[in-house]
XYZ file of C-alpha atoms in Angstrom:
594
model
C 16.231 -30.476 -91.807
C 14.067 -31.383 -95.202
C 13.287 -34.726 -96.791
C 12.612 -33.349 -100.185
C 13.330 -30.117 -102.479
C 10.545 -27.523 -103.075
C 11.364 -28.454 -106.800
C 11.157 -31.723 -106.739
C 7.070 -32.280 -105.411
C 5.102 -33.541 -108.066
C 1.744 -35.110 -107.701
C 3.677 -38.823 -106.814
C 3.823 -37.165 -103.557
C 0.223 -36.862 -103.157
C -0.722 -38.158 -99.214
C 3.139 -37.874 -98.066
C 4.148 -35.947 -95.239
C 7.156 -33.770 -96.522
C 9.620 -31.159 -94.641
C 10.582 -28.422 -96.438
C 13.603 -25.391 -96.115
C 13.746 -22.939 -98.083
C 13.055 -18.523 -98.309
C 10.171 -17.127 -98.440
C 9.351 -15.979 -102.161
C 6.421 -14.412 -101.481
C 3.246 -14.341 -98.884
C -0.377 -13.531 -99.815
C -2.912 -13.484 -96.791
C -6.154 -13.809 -98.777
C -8.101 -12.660 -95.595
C -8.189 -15.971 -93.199
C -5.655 -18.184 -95.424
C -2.256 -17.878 -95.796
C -0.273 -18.782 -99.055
C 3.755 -18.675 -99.351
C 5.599 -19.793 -102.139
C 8.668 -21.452 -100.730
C 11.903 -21.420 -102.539
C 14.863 -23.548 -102.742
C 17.227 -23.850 -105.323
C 15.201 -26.761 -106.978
C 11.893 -24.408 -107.486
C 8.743 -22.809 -106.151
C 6.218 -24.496 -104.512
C 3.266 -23.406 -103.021
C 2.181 -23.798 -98.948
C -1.042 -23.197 -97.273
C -1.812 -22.257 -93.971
C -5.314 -22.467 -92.777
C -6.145 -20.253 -89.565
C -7.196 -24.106 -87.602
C -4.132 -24.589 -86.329
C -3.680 -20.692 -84.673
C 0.123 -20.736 -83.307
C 1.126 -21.815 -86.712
C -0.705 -19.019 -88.548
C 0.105 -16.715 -86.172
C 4.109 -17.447 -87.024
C 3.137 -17.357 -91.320
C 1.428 -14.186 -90.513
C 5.241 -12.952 -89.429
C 6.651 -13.596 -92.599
C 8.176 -11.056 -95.413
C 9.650 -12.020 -98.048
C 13.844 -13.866 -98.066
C 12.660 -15.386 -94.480
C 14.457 -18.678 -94.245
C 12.123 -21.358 -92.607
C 11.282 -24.866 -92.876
C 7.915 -26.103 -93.304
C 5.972 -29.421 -92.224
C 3.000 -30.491 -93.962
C 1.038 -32.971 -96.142
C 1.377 -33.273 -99.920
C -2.365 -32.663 -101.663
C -3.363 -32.142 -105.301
C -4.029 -28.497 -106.110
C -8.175 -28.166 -106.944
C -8.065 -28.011 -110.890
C -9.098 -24.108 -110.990
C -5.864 -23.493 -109.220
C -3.756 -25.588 -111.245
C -0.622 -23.569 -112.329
C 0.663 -24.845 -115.670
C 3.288 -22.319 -116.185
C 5.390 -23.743 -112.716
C 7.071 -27.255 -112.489
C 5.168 -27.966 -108.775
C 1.562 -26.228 -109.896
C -0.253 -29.676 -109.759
C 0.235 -29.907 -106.241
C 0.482 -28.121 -102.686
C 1.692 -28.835 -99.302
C -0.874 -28.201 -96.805
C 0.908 -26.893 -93.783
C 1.206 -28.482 -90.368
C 4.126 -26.802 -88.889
C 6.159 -23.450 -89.466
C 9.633 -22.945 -88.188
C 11.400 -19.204 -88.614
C 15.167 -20.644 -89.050
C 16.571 -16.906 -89.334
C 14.278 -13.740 -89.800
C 15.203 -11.472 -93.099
C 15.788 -7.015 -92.666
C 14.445 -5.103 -95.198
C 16.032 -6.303 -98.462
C 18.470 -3.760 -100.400
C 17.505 -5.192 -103.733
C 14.513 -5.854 -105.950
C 14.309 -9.528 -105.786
C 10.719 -9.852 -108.280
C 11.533 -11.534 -111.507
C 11.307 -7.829 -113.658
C 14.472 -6.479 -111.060
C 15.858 -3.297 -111.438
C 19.037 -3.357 -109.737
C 21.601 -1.839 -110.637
C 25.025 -3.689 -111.403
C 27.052 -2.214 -108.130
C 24.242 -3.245 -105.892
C 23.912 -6.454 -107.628
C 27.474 -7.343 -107.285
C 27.439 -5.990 -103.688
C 24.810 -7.908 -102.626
C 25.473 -11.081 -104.536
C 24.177 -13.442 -101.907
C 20.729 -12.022 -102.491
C 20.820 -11.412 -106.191
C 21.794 -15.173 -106.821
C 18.515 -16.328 -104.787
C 17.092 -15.036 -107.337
C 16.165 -18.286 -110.165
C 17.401 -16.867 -112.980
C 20.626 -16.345 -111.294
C 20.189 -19.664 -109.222
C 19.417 -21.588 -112.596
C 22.222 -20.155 -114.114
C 24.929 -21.472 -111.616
C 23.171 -25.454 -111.828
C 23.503 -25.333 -115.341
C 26.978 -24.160 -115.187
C 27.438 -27.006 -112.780
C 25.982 -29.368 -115.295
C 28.159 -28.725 -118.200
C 31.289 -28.678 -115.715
C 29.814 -32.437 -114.815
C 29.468 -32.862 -118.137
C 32.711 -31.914 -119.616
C 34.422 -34.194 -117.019
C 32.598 -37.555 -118.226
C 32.874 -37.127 -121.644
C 36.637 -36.274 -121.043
C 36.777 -39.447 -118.544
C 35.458 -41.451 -121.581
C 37.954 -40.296 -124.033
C 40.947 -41.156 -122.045
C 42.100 -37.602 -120.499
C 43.595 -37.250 -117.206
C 42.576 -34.396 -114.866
C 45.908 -32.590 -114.138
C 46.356 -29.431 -111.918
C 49.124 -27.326 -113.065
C 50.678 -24.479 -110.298
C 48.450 -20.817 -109.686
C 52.110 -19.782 -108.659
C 54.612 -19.547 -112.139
C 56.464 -16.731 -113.347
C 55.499 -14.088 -116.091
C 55.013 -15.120 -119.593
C 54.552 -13.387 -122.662
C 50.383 -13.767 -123.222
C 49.781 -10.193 -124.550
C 48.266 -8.911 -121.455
C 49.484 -8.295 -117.778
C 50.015 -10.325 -115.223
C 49.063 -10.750 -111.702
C 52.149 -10.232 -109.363
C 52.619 -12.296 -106.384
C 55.613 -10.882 -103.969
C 57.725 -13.564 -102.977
C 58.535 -13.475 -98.616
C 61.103 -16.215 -98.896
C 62.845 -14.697 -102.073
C 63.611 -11.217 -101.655
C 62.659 -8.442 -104.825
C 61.030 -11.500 -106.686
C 57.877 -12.400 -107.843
C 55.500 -15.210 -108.633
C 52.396 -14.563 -111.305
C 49.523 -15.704 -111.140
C 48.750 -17.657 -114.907
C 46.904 -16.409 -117.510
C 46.855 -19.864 -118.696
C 48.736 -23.266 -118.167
C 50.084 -23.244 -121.437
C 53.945 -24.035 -120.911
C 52.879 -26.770 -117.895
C 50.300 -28.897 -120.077
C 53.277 -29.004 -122.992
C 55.574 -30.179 -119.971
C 52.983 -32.638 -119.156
C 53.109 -33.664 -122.549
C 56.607 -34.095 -122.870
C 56.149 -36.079 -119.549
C 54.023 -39.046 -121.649
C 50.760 -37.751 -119.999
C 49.677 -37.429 -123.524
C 45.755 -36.428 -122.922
C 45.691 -34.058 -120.562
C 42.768 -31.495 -119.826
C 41.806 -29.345 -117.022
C 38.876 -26.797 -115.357
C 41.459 -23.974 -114.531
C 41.314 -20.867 -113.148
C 43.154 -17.924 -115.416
C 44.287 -14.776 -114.736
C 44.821 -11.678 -116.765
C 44.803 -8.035 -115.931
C 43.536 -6.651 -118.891
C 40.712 -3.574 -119.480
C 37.662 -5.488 -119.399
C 34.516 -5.946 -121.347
C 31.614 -7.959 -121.310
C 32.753 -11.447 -121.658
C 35.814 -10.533 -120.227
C 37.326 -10.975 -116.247
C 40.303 -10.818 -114.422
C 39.650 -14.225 -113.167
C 38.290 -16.238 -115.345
C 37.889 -20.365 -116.005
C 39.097 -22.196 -119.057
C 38.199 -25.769 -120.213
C 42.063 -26.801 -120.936
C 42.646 -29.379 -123.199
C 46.344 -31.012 -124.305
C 47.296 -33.912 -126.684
C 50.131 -35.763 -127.472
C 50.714 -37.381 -131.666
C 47.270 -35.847 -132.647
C 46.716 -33.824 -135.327
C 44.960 -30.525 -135.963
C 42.415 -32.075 -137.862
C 42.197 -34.356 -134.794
C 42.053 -32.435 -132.113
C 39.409 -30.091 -133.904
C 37.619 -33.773 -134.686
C 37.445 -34.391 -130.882
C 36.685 -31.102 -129.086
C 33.665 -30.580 -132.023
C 32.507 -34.029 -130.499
C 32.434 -32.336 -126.781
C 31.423 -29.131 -127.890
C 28.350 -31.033 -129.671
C 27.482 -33.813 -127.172
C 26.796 -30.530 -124.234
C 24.552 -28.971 -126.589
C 22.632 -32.060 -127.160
C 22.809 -33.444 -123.505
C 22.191 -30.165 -121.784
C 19.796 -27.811 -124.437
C 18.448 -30.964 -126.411
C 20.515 -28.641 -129.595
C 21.777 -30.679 -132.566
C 24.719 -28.123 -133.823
C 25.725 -30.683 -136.433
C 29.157 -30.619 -138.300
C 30.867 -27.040 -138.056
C 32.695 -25.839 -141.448
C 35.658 -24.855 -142.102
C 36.681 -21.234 -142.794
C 40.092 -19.285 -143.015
C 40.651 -16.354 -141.568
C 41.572 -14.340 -144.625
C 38.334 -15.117 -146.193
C 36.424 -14.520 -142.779
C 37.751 -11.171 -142.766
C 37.308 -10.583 -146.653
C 33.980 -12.013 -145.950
C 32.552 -10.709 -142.508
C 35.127 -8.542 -141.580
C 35.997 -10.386 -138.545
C 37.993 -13.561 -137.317
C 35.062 -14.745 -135.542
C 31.810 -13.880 -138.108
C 28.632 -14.729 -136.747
C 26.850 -16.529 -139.877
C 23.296 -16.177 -138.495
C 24.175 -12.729 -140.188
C 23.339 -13.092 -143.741
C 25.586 -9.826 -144.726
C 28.571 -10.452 -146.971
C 31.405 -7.739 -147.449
C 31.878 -7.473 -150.970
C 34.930 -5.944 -152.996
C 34.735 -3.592 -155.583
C 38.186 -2.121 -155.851
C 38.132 -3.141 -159.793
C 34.889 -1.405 -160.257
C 35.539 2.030 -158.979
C 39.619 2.096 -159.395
C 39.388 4.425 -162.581
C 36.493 6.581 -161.530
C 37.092 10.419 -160.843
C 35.728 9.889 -157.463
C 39.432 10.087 -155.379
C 37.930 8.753 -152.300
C 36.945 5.439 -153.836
C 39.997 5.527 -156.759
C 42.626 6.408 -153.905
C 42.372 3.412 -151.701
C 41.106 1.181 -155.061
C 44.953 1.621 -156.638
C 46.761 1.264 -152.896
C 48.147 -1.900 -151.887
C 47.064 -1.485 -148.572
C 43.944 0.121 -149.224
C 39.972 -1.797 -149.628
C 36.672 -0.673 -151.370
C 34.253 -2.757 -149.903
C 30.218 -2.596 -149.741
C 27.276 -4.376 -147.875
C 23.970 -4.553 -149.841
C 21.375 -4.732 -147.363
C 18.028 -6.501 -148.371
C 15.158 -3.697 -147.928
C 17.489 -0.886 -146.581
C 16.233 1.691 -148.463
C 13.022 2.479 -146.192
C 16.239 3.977 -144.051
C 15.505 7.160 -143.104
C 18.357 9.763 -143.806
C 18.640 10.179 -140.067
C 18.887 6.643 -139.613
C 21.864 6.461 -142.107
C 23.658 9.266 -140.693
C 23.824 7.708 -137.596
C 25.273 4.728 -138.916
C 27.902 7.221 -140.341
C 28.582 8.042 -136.897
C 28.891 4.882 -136.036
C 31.867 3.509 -138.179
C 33.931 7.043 -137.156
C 34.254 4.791 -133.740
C 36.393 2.111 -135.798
C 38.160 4.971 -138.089
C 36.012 5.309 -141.286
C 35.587 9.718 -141.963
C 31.827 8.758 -143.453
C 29.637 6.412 -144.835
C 28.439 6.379 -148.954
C 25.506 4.732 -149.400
C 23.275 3.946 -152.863
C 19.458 3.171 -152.526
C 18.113 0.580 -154.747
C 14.448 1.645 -156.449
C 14.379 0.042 -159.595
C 17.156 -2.526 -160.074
C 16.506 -3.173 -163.296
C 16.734 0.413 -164.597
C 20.429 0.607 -163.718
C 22.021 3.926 -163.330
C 18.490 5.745 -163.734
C 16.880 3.415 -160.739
C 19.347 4.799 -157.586
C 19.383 7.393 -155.392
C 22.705 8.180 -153.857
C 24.875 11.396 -153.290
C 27.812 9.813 -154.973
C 25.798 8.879 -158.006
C 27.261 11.444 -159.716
C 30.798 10.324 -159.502
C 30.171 6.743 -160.832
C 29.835 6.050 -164.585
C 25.705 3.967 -165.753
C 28.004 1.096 -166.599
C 29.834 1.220 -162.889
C 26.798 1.248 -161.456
C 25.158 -1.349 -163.524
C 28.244 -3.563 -162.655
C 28.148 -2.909 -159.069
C 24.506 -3.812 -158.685
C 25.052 -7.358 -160.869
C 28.165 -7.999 -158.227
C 25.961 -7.802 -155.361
C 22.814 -8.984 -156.580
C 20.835 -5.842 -155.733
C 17.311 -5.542 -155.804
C 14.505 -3.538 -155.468
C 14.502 -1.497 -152.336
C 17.667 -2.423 -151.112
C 20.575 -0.240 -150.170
C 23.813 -0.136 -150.446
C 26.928 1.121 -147.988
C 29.983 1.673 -149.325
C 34.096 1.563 -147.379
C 36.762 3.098 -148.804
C 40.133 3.764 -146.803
C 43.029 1.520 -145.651
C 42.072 -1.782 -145.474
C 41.907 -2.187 -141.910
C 40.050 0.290 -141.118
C 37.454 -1.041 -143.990
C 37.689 -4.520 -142.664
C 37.027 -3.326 -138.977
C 34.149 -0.395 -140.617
C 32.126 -2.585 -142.360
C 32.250 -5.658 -140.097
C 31.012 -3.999 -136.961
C 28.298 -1.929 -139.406
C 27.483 -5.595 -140.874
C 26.508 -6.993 -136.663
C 24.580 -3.958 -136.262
C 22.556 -3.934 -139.294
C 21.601 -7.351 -138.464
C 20.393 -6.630 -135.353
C 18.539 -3.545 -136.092
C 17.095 -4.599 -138.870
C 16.311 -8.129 -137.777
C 18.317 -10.302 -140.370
C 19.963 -11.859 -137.445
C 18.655 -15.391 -137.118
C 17.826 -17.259 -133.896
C 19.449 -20.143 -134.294
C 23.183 -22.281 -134.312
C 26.075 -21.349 -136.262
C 29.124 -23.145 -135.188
C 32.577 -23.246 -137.116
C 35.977 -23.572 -137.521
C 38.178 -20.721 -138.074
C 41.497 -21.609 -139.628
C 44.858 -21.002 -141.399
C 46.124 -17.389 -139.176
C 48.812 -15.886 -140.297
C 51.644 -16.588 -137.697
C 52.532 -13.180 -136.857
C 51.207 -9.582 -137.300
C 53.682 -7.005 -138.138
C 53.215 -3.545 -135.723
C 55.709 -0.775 -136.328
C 58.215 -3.320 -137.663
C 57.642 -5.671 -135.105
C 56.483 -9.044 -135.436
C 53.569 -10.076 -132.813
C 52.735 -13.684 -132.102
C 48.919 -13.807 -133.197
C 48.443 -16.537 -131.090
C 51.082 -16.833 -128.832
C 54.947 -18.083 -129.348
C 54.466 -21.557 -129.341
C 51.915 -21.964 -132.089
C 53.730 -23.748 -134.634
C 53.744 -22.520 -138.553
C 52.086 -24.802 -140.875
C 54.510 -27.121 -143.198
C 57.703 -24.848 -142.540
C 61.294 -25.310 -141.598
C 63.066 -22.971 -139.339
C 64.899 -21.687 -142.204
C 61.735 -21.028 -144.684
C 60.402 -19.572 -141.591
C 63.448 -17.183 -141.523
C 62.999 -15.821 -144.925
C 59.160 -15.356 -145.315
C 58.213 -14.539 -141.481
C 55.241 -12.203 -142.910
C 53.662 -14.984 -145.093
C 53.713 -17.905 -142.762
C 50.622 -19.719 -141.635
C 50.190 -20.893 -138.413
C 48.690 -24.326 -137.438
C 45.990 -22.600 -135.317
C 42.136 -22.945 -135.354
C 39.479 -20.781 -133.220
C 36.434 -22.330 -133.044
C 33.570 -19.772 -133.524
C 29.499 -19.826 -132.328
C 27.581 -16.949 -133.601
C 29.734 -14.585 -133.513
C 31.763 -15.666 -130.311
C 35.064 -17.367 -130.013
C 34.193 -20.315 -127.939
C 37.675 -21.366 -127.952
C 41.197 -21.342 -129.638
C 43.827 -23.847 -129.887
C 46.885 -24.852 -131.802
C 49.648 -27.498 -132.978
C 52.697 -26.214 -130.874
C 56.233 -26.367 -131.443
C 58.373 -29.467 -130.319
C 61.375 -28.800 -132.095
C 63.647 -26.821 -130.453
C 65.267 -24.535 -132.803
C 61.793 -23.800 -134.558
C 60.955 -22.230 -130.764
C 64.464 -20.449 -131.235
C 63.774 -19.482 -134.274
C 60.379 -17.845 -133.071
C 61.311 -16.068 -130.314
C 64.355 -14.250 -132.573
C 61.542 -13.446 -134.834
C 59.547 -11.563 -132.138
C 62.420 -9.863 -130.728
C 63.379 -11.604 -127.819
C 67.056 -12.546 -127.704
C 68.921 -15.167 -126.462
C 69.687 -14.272 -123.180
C 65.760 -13.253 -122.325
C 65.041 -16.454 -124.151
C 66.996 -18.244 -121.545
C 66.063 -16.348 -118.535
C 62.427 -16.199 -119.388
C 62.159 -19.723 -121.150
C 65.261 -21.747 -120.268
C 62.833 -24.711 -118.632
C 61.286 -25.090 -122.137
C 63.771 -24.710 -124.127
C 66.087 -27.363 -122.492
C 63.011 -29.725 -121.879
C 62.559 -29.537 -125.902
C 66.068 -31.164 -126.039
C 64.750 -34.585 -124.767
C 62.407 -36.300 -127.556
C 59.257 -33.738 -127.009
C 56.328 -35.130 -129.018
C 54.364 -33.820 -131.213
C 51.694 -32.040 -129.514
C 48.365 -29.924 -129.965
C 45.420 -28.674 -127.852
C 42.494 -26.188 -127.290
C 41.484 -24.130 -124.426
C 38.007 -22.712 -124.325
C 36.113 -20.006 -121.983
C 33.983 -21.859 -119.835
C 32.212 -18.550 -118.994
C 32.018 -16.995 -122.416
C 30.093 -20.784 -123.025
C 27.981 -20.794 -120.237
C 27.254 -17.190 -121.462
C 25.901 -18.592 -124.783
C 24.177 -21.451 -124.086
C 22.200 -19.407 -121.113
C 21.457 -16.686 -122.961
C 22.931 -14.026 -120.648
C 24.502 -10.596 -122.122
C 27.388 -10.960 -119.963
C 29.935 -13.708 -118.115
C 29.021 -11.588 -114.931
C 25.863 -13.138 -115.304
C 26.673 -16.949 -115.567
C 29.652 -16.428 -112.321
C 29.300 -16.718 -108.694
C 31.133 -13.566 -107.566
C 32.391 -11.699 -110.333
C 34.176 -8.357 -110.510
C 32.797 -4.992 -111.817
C 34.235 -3.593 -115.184
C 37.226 -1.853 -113.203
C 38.252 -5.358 -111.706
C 36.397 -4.875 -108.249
C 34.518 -6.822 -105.937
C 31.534 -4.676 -104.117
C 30.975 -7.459 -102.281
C 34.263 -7.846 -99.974
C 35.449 -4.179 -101.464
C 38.207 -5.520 -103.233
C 41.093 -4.761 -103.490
C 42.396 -3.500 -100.325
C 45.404 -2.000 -98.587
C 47.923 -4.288 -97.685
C 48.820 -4.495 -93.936
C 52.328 -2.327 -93.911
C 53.852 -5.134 -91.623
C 53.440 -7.284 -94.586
C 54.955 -4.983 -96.779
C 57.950 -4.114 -94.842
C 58.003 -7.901 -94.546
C 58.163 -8.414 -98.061
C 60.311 -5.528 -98.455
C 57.779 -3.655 -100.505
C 57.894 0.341 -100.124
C 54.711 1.801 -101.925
C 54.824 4.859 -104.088
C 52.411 7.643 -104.540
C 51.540 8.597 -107.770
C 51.976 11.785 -108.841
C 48.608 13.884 -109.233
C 47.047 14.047 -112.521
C 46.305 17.890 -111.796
C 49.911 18.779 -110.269
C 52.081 20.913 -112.936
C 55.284 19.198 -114.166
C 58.552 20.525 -112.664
């Protein structure tokens, strides 16, 4: 039905008869000629209808707007007053011979104009309209193009393209898991994966040693932004490579899409470990286009009469901390109080805070309500330790040093964007050297997950110093994202023994849950290592969008459902009694307990 894409005219076409498909973006009658601008997924380009040929301007004088028709006409240069710089086909028009309606279009439901207002239900309900749209449309062929991408440069490195089962059993991933009722086995159930991390370290075992695939993941979790019940990973798996090595290679990918694809030269990404990106930043993923540093001044302030800063400044597990923020001190006290507010939400009970006027007159040059508490030379000190200068201002965290950490670091992202210290620009790196396991209530907690392997440990050493181990992990980070996280894993079977005793599972759930793996581990497992990153999250990114919603064909709302196909449903009760499922009704939230 077309020879060419609207896109794709260019003034090479000049004198060529071209048919054309496409919707109708919009349609200006300018009293006795008719202009559309025809759109396909390729672009805009502009058609003209002059009333000589009158059945054919009769039909363009039918049109509205999302009419699908396809056009016949003859490729001319534009006159040079009408040229359009600002659109890829505005040297050039199609002056049109013949109009076909292919399928009329009802009143729309949704803005389609490039400044939309649509709200997110009715863009998720109507999703076949709101990706028409180009910035939707552009979206989904440059997701397409780093997909393409991805696949050559793995092709050229030697990775196979494996698919691993969307049927397994549960696994312990830190979040829950999609249930599939088995017909054929009666009271069991498959789930759906949140990853394919167990099959692509059986592939390994299997000699397939460079595995990666584009997989569909699955997690029912609360959801956020850049998060989705289904979601895509690029999943990537190596036999006798290192850390170092695997980090070398997936830098290399990461590096060649931004230069292929945005014509963006990241360069080499540093290193970083996590303690100091949380001593730092306050986060294990700091965006560095932020130039706000937490600083510590527990040593400072740990004799001064001031309990809230000497209390947590003489407790193990407590943090003094402050940001010094270049020019803060044109803050307005309303402004500051609201920043107050705003670390309550991560567990600070207030903000301190110290303007800067005249650095170099120490104690006599701020202006702070705590002032008072602090001795000229504590002051003095603290301004030297963070550089202060004139007009600047200072925010103070005292408490446990979580809740500092956590404080500070979300104050620190939202400073930078307020104030505009955030810059627009690249700031890839590594994040390294996690601890292996975060205690809760006495429980250790895979920070990973249970088959990251500790760095340079026995099971033994392991054994005796669970809450100082290092794990031989690595996230890699882009401004302020984690693009993706990966890890050496265990081989050795009674280091994955050793592991699961340490987070509580025992023996016999070890062998119900894991007996596959841990019997496979038996039979000269390589070393092994790999990455998995969110294909959405760095679609998200490198498009610019706000959300992965944004850069997906048919996501789900932010309570995991479709509007679209009104998702999920009610399952057909012959099915159920098939499957020998009898459904519950919950209790009501207002009924009394008896």
């Amino acid at each position: 039905m077309r020879s060419h894409y609207c896109g794709d005219i260019n003034t090479s076409h000049v004198g060529e008869e071209v048919t054309l498909v496409g919707w109708v973006n919009r349609r200006r009658d300018l009293g006795g000629v008719i202009f559309l601008d025809l759109r396909d997924r390729e672009g805009l380009l502009q058609v003209v209808y002059d009333p000589d040929l009158e059945d054919v301007f009769a039909t363009a004088s039918k049109l509205r707007n999302e009419f699908c028709v396809q056009v016949k006409g003859l490729v001319r240069n534009r006159p040079q007053s009408q040229v359009n710089a600002g659109m890829r086909t505005g040297e050039v028009e199609v002056l049109g011979k013949d109009l076909t309606i292919v399928n009329a279009a009802a009143p729309l439901p949704l803005n389609m104009d490039d400044h939309q207002t649509n709200s997110e239900e009715a863009r998720l309900k109507y999703r076949y309209l709101d990706l028409r749209r180009p910035e939707m449309n552009q979206r989904l062929i440059f997701r397409s193009k780093v997909t393409a991408a991805v696949r050559r440069f793995m092709d050229t490195q030697g990775f196979l393209d494996i698919e691993t089962p969307m049927l397994t059993r549960a696994t312990p991933e830190g979040a829950r898991d999609y249930l599939v009722p088995s017909r054929t086995h009666s009271d069991k159930f498959f789930a759906l994966p949140q990853s394919p991390q167990l099959f692509k370290q059986l592939l390994m075992m299997s000699g397939f040693d460079r595995y990666y695939q584009i997989v569909k993941c699955f997690r029912d979790e609360d959801l956020r932004a850049d998060r989705q019940p289904e979601f895509t990973q690029i999943d990537i798996e190596t036999s006798f490579m290192s850390a170092d090595q695997v980090m070398a290679k997936t830098e290399e990918l990461v590096v060649s899409l931004f230069d292929e694809l945005l014509d963006v030269q990241l360069g080499k990404f540093p290193k970083m470990s996590y303690a100091d990106a949380m001593r730092r930043f306050g986060s294990d993923k700091p965006d560095l286009r932020n130039p706000l540093e937490l600083v510590d001044v527990a040593d400072l302030v740990k004799d001064v009469e001031f309990k809230v800063f000497a209390g947590p400044a003489n407790d193990a597990k407590g943090r003094v901390a402050v940001i010094c923020v270049p020019g803060g001190a044109s803050l307005s006290r309303k402004q500051i109080d609201g920043y107050g507010k705003y670390v309550e939400v991560y567990g600070a009970r207030g903000l301190a805070w110290m303007k800067i006027n005249d650095a170099s007159a120490g104690f006599d040059g701020v202006q702070s309500p705590i002032a008072k508490f602090l001795s000229p030379e504590v002051v003095v000190e603290l301004l030297a330790r963070v550089n202060a200068k004139d007009g600047d201002i200072i925010f103070f965290g005292a408490d446990k040093a979580n809740v500092v950490t956590d404080a500070l670091g979300a104050l620190r992202l939202k400073l930078g964007e307020d104030l505009g210290l955030t810059e627009d620009s690249w700031k890839p790196l590594w994040v390294v050297d996690f601890p292996m396991f975060e205690e809760v209530d006495g429980q250790f907690h895979a920070l990973h997950h249970p088959f990251t392997a500790p760095r340079d440990m026995t099971p033994e050493e392991l054994a005796a110093d669970p809450a100082n181990a290092i794990s031989n992990a690595y996230d890699m980070v882009l401004n302020g994202c984690e693009l993706g996280g990966g890890s050496v894993r265990i081989h050795d079977q009674a280091m994955q023994a050793q592991v699961f005793k340490l987070l509580g599972i025992s023996d016999e759930e070890a062998q119900e849950k894991f007996g596959f793996l841990l019997e496979a581990l038996r039979y000269g497992t390589p070393p092994h290592a790999g990455l998995a990153f969110g294909l959405d999250r760095m679609i998200m990114l490198m498009t610019g969008a706000s959300s992965i919603r944004d850069v997906m064909a048919f996501p789900k709302t932010t309570t995991a459902a479709c509007p679209l196909t009104d998702a999920p449903g009610f399952a057909n009760p012959e099915q159920l009694q098939e499957l020998g499922i009898e459904l519950l009704k919950k209790a009501s939230q207002d009924s009394e307990e008896v």
